[in-house]
Coordinates of C-alpha atoms and ligand atoms in Angstrom, one line a residue:
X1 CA 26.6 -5.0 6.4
X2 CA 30.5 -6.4 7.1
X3 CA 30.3 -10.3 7.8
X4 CA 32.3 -9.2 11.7
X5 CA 29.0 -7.2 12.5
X6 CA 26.6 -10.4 12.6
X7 CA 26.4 -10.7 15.8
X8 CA 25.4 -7.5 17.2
X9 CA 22.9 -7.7 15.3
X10 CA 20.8 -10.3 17.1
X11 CA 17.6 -8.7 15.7
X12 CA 15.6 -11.8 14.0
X13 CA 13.7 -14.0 16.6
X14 CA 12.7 -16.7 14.0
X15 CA 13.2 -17.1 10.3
X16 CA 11.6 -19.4 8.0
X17 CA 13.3 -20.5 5.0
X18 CA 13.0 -22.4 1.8
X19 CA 15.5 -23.7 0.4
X20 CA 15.6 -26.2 -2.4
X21 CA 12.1 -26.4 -1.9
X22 CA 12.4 -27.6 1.8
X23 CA 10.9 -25.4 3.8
X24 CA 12.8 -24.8 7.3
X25 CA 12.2 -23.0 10.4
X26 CA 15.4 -21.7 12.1
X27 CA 15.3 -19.9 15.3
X28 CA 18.7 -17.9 13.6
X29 CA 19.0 -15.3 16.2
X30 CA 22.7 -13.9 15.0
X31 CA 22.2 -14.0 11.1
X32 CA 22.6 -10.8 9.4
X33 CA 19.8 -8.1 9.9
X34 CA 19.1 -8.3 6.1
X35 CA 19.0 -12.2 6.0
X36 CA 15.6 -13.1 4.2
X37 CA 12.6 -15.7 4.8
X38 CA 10.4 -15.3 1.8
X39 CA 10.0 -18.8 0.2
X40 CA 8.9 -17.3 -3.0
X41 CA 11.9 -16.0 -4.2
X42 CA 13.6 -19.2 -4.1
X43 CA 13.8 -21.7 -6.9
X44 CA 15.5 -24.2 -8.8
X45 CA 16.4 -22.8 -11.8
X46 CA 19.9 -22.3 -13.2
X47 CA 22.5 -20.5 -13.4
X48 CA 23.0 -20.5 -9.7
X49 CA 25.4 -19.2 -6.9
X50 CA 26.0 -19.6 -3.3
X51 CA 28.3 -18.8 -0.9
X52 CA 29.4 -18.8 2.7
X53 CA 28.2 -16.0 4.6
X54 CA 26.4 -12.4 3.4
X55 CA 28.4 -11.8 0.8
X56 CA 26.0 -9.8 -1.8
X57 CA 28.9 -8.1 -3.9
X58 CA 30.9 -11.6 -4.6
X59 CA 27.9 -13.2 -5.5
X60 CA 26.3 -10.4 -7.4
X61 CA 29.5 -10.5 -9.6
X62 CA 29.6 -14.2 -10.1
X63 CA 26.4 -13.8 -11.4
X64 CA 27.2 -11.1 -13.4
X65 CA 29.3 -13.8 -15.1
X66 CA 27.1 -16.3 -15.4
X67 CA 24.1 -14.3 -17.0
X68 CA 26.1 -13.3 -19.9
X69 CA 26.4 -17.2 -20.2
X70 CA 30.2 -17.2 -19.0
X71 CA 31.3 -20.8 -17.3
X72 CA 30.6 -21.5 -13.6
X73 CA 34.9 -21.4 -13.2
X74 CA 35.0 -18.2 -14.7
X75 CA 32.2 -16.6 -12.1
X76 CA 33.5 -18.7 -8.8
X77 CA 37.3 -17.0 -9.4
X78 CA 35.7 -13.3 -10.5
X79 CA 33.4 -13.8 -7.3
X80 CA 35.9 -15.0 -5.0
X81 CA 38.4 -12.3 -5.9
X82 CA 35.6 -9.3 -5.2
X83 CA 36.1 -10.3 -1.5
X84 CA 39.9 -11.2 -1.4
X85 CA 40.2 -7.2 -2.6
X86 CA 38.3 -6.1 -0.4
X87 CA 40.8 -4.5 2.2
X88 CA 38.1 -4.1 5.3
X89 CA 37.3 -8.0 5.3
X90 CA 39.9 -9.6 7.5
X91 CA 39.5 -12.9 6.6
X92 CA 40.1 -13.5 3.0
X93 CA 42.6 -11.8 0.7
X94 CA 44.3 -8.2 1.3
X95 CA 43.2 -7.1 4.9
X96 CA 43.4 -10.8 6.4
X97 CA 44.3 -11.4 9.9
X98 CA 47.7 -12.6 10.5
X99 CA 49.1 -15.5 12.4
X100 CA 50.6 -15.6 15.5
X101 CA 53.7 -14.0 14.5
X102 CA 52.0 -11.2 12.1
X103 CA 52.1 -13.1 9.0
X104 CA 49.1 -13.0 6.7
X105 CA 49.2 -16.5 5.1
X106 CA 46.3 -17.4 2.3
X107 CA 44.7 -20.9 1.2
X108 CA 42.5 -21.2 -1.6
X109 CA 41.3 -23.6 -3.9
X110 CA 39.2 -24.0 -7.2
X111 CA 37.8 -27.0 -8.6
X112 CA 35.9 -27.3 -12.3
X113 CA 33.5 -29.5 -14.2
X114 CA 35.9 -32.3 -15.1
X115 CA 37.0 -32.7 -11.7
X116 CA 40.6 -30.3 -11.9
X117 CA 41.4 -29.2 -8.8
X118 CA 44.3 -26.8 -7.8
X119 CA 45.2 -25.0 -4.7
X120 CA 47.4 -22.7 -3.0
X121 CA 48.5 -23.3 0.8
X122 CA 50.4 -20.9 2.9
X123 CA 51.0 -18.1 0.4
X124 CA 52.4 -14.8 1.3
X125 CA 52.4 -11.6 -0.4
X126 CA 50.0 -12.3 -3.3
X127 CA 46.3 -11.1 -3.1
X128 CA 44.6 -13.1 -5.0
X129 CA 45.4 -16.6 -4.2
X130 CA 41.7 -18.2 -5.7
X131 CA 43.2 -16.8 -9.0
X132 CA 46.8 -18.6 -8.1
X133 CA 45.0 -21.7 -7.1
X134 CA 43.0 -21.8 -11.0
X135 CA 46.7 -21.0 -12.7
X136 CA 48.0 -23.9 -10.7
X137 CA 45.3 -26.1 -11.8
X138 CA 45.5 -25.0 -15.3
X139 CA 49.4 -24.6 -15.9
X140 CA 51.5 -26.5 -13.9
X141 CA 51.0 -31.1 -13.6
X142 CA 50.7 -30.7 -10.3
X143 CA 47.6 -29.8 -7.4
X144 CA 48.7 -27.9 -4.6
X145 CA 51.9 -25.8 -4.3
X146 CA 53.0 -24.1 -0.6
X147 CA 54.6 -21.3 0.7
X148 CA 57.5 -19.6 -1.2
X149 CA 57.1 -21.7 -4.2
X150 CA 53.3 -20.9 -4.6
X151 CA 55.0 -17.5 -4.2
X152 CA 57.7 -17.9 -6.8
X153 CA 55.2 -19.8 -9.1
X154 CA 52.4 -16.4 -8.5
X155 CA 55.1 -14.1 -9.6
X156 CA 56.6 -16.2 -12.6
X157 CA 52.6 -15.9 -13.8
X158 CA 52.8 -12.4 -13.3
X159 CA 50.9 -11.4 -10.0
X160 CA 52.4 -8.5 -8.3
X161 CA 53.7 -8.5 -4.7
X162 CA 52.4 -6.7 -1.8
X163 CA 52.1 -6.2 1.8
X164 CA 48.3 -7.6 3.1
X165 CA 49.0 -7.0 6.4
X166 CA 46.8 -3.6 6.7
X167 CA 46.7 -1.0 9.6
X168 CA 43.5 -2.5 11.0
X169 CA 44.7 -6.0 10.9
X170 CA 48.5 -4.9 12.4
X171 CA 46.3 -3.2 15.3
X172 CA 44.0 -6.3 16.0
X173 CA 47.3 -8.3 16.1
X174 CA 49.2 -6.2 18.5
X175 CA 46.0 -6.3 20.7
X176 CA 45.7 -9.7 20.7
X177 CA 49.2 -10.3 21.6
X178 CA 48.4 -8.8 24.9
X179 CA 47.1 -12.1 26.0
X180 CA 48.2 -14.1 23.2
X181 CA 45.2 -16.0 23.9
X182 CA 44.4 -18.7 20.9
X183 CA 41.1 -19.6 20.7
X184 CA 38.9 -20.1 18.3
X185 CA 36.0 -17.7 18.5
X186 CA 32.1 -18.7 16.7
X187 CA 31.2 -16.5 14.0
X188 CA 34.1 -13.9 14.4
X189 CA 36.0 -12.7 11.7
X190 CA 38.2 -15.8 12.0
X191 CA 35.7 -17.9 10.6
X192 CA 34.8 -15.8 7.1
X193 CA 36.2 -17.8 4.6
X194 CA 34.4 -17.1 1.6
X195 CA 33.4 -20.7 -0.1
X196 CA 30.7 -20.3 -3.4
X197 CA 29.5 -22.7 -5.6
X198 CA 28.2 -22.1 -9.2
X199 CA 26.2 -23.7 -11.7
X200 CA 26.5 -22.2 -15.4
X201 CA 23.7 -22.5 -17.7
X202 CA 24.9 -25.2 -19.1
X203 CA 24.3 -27.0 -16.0
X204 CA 28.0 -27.4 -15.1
X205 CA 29.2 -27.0 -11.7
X206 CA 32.3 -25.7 -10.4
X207 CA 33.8 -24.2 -6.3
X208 CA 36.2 -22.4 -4.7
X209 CA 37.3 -21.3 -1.0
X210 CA 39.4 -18.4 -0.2
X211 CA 40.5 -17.9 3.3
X212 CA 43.1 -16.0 5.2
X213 CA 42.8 -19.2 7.9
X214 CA 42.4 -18.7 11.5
X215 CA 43.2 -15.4 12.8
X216 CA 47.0 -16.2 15.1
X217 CA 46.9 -19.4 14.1
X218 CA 50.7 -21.3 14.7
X219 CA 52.7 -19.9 11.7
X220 CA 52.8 -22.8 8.9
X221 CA 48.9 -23.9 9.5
X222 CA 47.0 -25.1 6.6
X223 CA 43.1 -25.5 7.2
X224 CA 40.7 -27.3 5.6
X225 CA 39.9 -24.9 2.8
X226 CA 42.5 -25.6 0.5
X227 CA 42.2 -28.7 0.6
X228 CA 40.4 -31.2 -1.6
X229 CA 37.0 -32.6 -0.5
X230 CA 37.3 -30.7 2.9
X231 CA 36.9 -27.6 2.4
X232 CA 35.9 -27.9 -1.0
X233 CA 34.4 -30.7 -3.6
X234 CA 32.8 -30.5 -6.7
X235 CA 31.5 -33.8 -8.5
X236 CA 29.9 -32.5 -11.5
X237 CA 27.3 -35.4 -12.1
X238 CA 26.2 -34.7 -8.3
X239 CA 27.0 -31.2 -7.2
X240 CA 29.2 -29.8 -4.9
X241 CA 29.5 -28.4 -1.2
X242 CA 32.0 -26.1 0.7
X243 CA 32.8 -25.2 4.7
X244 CA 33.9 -22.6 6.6
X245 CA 34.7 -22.4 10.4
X246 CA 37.0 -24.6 12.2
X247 CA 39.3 -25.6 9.6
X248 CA 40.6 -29.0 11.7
X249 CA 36.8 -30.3 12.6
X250 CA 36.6 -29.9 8.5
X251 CA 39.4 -32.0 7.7
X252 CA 38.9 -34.7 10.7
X253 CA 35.3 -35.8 8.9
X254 CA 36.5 -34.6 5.4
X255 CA 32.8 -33.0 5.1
X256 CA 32.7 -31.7 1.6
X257 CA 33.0 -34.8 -0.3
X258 CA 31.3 -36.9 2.8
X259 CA 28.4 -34.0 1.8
X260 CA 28.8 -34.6 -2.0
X261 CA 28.7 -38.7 -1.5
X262 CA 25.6 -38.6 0.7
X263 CA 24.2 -36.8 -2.0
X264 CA 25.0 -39.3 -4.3
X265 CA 23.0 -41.5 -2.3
X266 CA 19.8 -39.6 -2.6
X267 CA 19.9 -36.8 0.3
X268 CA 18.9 -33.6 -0.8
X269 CA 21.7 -30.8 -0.1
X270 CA 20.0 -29.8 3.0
X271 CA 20.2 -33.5 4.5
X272 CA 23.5 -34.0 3.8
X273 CA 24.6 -30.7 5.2
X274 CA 22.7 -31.6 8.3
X275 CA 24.9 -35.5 8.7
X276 CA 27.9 -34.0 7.9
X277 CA 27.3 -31.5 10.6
X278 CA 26.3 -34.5 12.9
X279 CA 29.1 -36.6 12.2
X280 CA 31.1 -33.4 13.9
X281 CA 28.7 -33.1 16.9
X282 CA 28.7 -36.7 17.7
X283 CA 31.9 -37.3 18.1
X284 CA 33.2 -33.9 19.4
X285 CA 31.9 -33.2 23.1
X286 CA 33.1 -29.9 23.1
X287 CA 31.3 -29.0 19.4
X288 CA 29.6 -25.9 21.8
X289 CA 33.4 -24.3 21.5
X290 CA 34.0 -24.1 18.0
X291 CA 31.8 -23.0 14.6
X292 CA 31.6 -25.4 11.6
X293 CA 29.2 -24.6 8.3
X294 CA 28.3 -26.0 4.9
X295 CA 26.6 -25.1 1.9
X296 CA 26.0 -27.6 -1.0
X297 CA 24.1 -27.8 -4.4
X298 CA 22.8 -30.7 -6.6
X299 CA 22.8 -30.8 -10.4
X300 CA 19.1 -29.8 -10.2
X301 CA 20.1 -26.2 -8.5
X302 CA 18.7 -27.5 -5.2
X303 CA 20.9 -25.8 -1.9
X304 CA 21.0 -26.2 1.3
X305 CA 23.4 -25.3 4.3
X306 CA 23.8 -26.4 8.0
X307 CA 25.7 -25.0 10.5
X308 CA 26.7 -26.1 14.4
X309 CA 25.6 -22.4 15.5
X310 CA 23.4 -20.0 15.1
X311 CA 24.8 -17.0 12.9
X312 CA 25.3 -19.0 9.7
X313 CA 24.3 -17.5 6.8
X314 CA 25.1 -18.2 2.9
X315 CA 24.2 -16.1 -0.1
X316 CA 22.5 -17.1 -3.0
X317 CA 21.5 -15.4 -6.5
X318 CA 19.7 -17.9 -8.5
X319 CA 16.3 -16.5 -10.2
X320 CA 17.7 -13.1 -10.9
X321 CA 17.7 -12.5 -6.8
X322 CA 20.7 -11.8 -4.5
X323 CA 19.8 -13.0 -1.6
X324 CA 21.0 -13.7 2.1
X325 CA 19.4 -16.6 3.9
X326 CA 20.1 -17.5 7.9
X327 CA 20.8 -20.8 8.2
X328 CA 19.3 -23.6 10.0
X329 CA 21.8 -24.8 13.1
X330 CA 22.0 -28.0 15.5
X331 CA 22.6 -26.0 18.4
X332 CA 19.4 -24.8 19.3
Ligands
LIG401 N1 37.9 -22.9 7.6 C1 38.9 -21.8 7.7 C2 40.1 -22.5 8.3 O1 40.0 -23.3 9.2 C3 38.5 -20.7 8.6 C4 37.3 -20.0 8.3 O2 36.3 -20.6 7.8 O3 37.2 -18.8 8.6 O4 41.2 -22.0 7.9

């Protein structure tokens, strides 16, 4: 099932979960149809993935990776690039709604073991910007690069070119500039960025988060998901968490690394996905307008995930099962 069909399929009245060996109860009324409850198929053991939202191929090939031992950096950027190919998501990648002026602009960003980070902000052209973000990282001294020189910098490493804005995503566009009204709208498309986080066997962690931003967003926005320990941090004696939904909420409360530091303090993933959601909702009155969601891991392959709304889902393959779990929510 596409990620833009979750909520007309408001088909599960109550869903129990386990995750991390916490059992929840969430009344997730908008998760996917497929999202499961069984507690059994849950554990802790490594390797490990998870990502944002129902995204069973990305994970299923991150895992791939990983069972054939490969690194937790080689499975997050084969993972993440599954869904930035994927044409029909328009959200990450190729296929990726546009700004306000028809632009398809990509953030990504990967972070490793040793604490490397390196991202890509307001890229054009180039479809694979997660794999961009880990040249970046790798081969140039610097973090982030932006706009036409992440471009120039993608080509010089040899990544081709092309046009991402497709039919379907020119046509959504041309709709919406009917009204050319922006607002952000809870668990629609504009809210798919993919974020996964992996453990290898060797225990090592390592994250990235691929997004094509906010659908007509102003032209030159950068949202949280490029950006270090918002919408993505990784501290590999802790674990590492990742966001998606509304990219400025992110940022404001820096919630990945405010998620990784709680769990230095001792919360489980679930816990600190849950404050870092409430440090949102406390101090935002008008949190009923807007998505936010996290997912996080601990060194011991523990997960958890929190979301404002309802219609929150991540997807995990740990245990040799590719699963997609609804998501516990404040908003009830
Ligand atoms: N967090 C992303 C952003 O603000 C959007 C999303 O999750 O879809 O750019």
């Amino acid at each position: 099932m596409k990620r833009r069909t979750f909520i007309q399929n408001a088909s599960l009245s109550s869903i129990g979960i386990v995750a991390g060996g916490t059992a929840l109860s969430c009344k997730n009324e908008n998760a996917p149809k497929d999202a499961v409850s069984d507690p059994l198929l849950i554990d802790n053991s490594l390797p490990l993935v998870v990502a944002t939202w129902n995204v069973k191929e990305s994970t299923a090939k991150a895992w791939e990776v990983l069972e054939k031992g490969g690194s937790a950096l080689d499975a997050i950027e084969q993972g993440c690039r599954v869904e930035e190919a994927n044409a029909e998501g328009q959200s990450v990648g190729i296929g990726g709604l546009p700004d306000r002026d028809g632009n398809v602009t990509l953030d990504a960003c990967i972070m490793n073991a040793e604490g490397d980070y390196g991202a890509v902000v307001y890229l054009q052209n180039i479809k694979h910007p997660i794999s961009v973000a880990r040249k970046v990282m790798e081969n140039t001294p610097h973090v982030i690069l932006a706009g036409k020189g992440a471009e120039q910098f993608a080509v010089s490493e040899g990544f081709v070119k092309e046009d991402l804005l497709t039919e379907a995503s020119k046509k959504a566009w041309e709709e919406w500039k009917k009204t050319s009204e922006y607002k952000p709208i809870i668990n629609i498309e504009n809210h798919d960025t993919i974020g996964m986080l992996a453990i290898d066997k060797n225990g090592d962690i390592s994250g990235g988060c691929t997004t094509s931003g906010l659908a007509y967003k102003m032209a030159g926005r950068v949202g949280d998901s490029p950006i270090i320990g918002s919408g993505l941090f990784i501290d590999n004696e802790i674990g590492g968490a990742t966001a998606t939904g509304l990219g400025e909420e992110v940022l404001k409360t820096v919630g990945s690394f405010l998620i990784v530091e709680l769990m230095r303090q001792g919360m489980t993933p679930q816990k600190a996905c849950e404050e870092a959601i409430g440090r949102i909702v406390r101090k935002k009155k008008d949190f009923k307008d807007f998505q936010v969601g996290y997912i996080a891991v601990n060194k011991k392959g523990e997960v958890g995930s929190y979301s404002i709304h309802d219609g929150f889902s991540k997807t995990q393959y740990q245990n040799g099962q590719n699963l997609t779990i609804a998501s516990d929510f404040y908003n009830k």
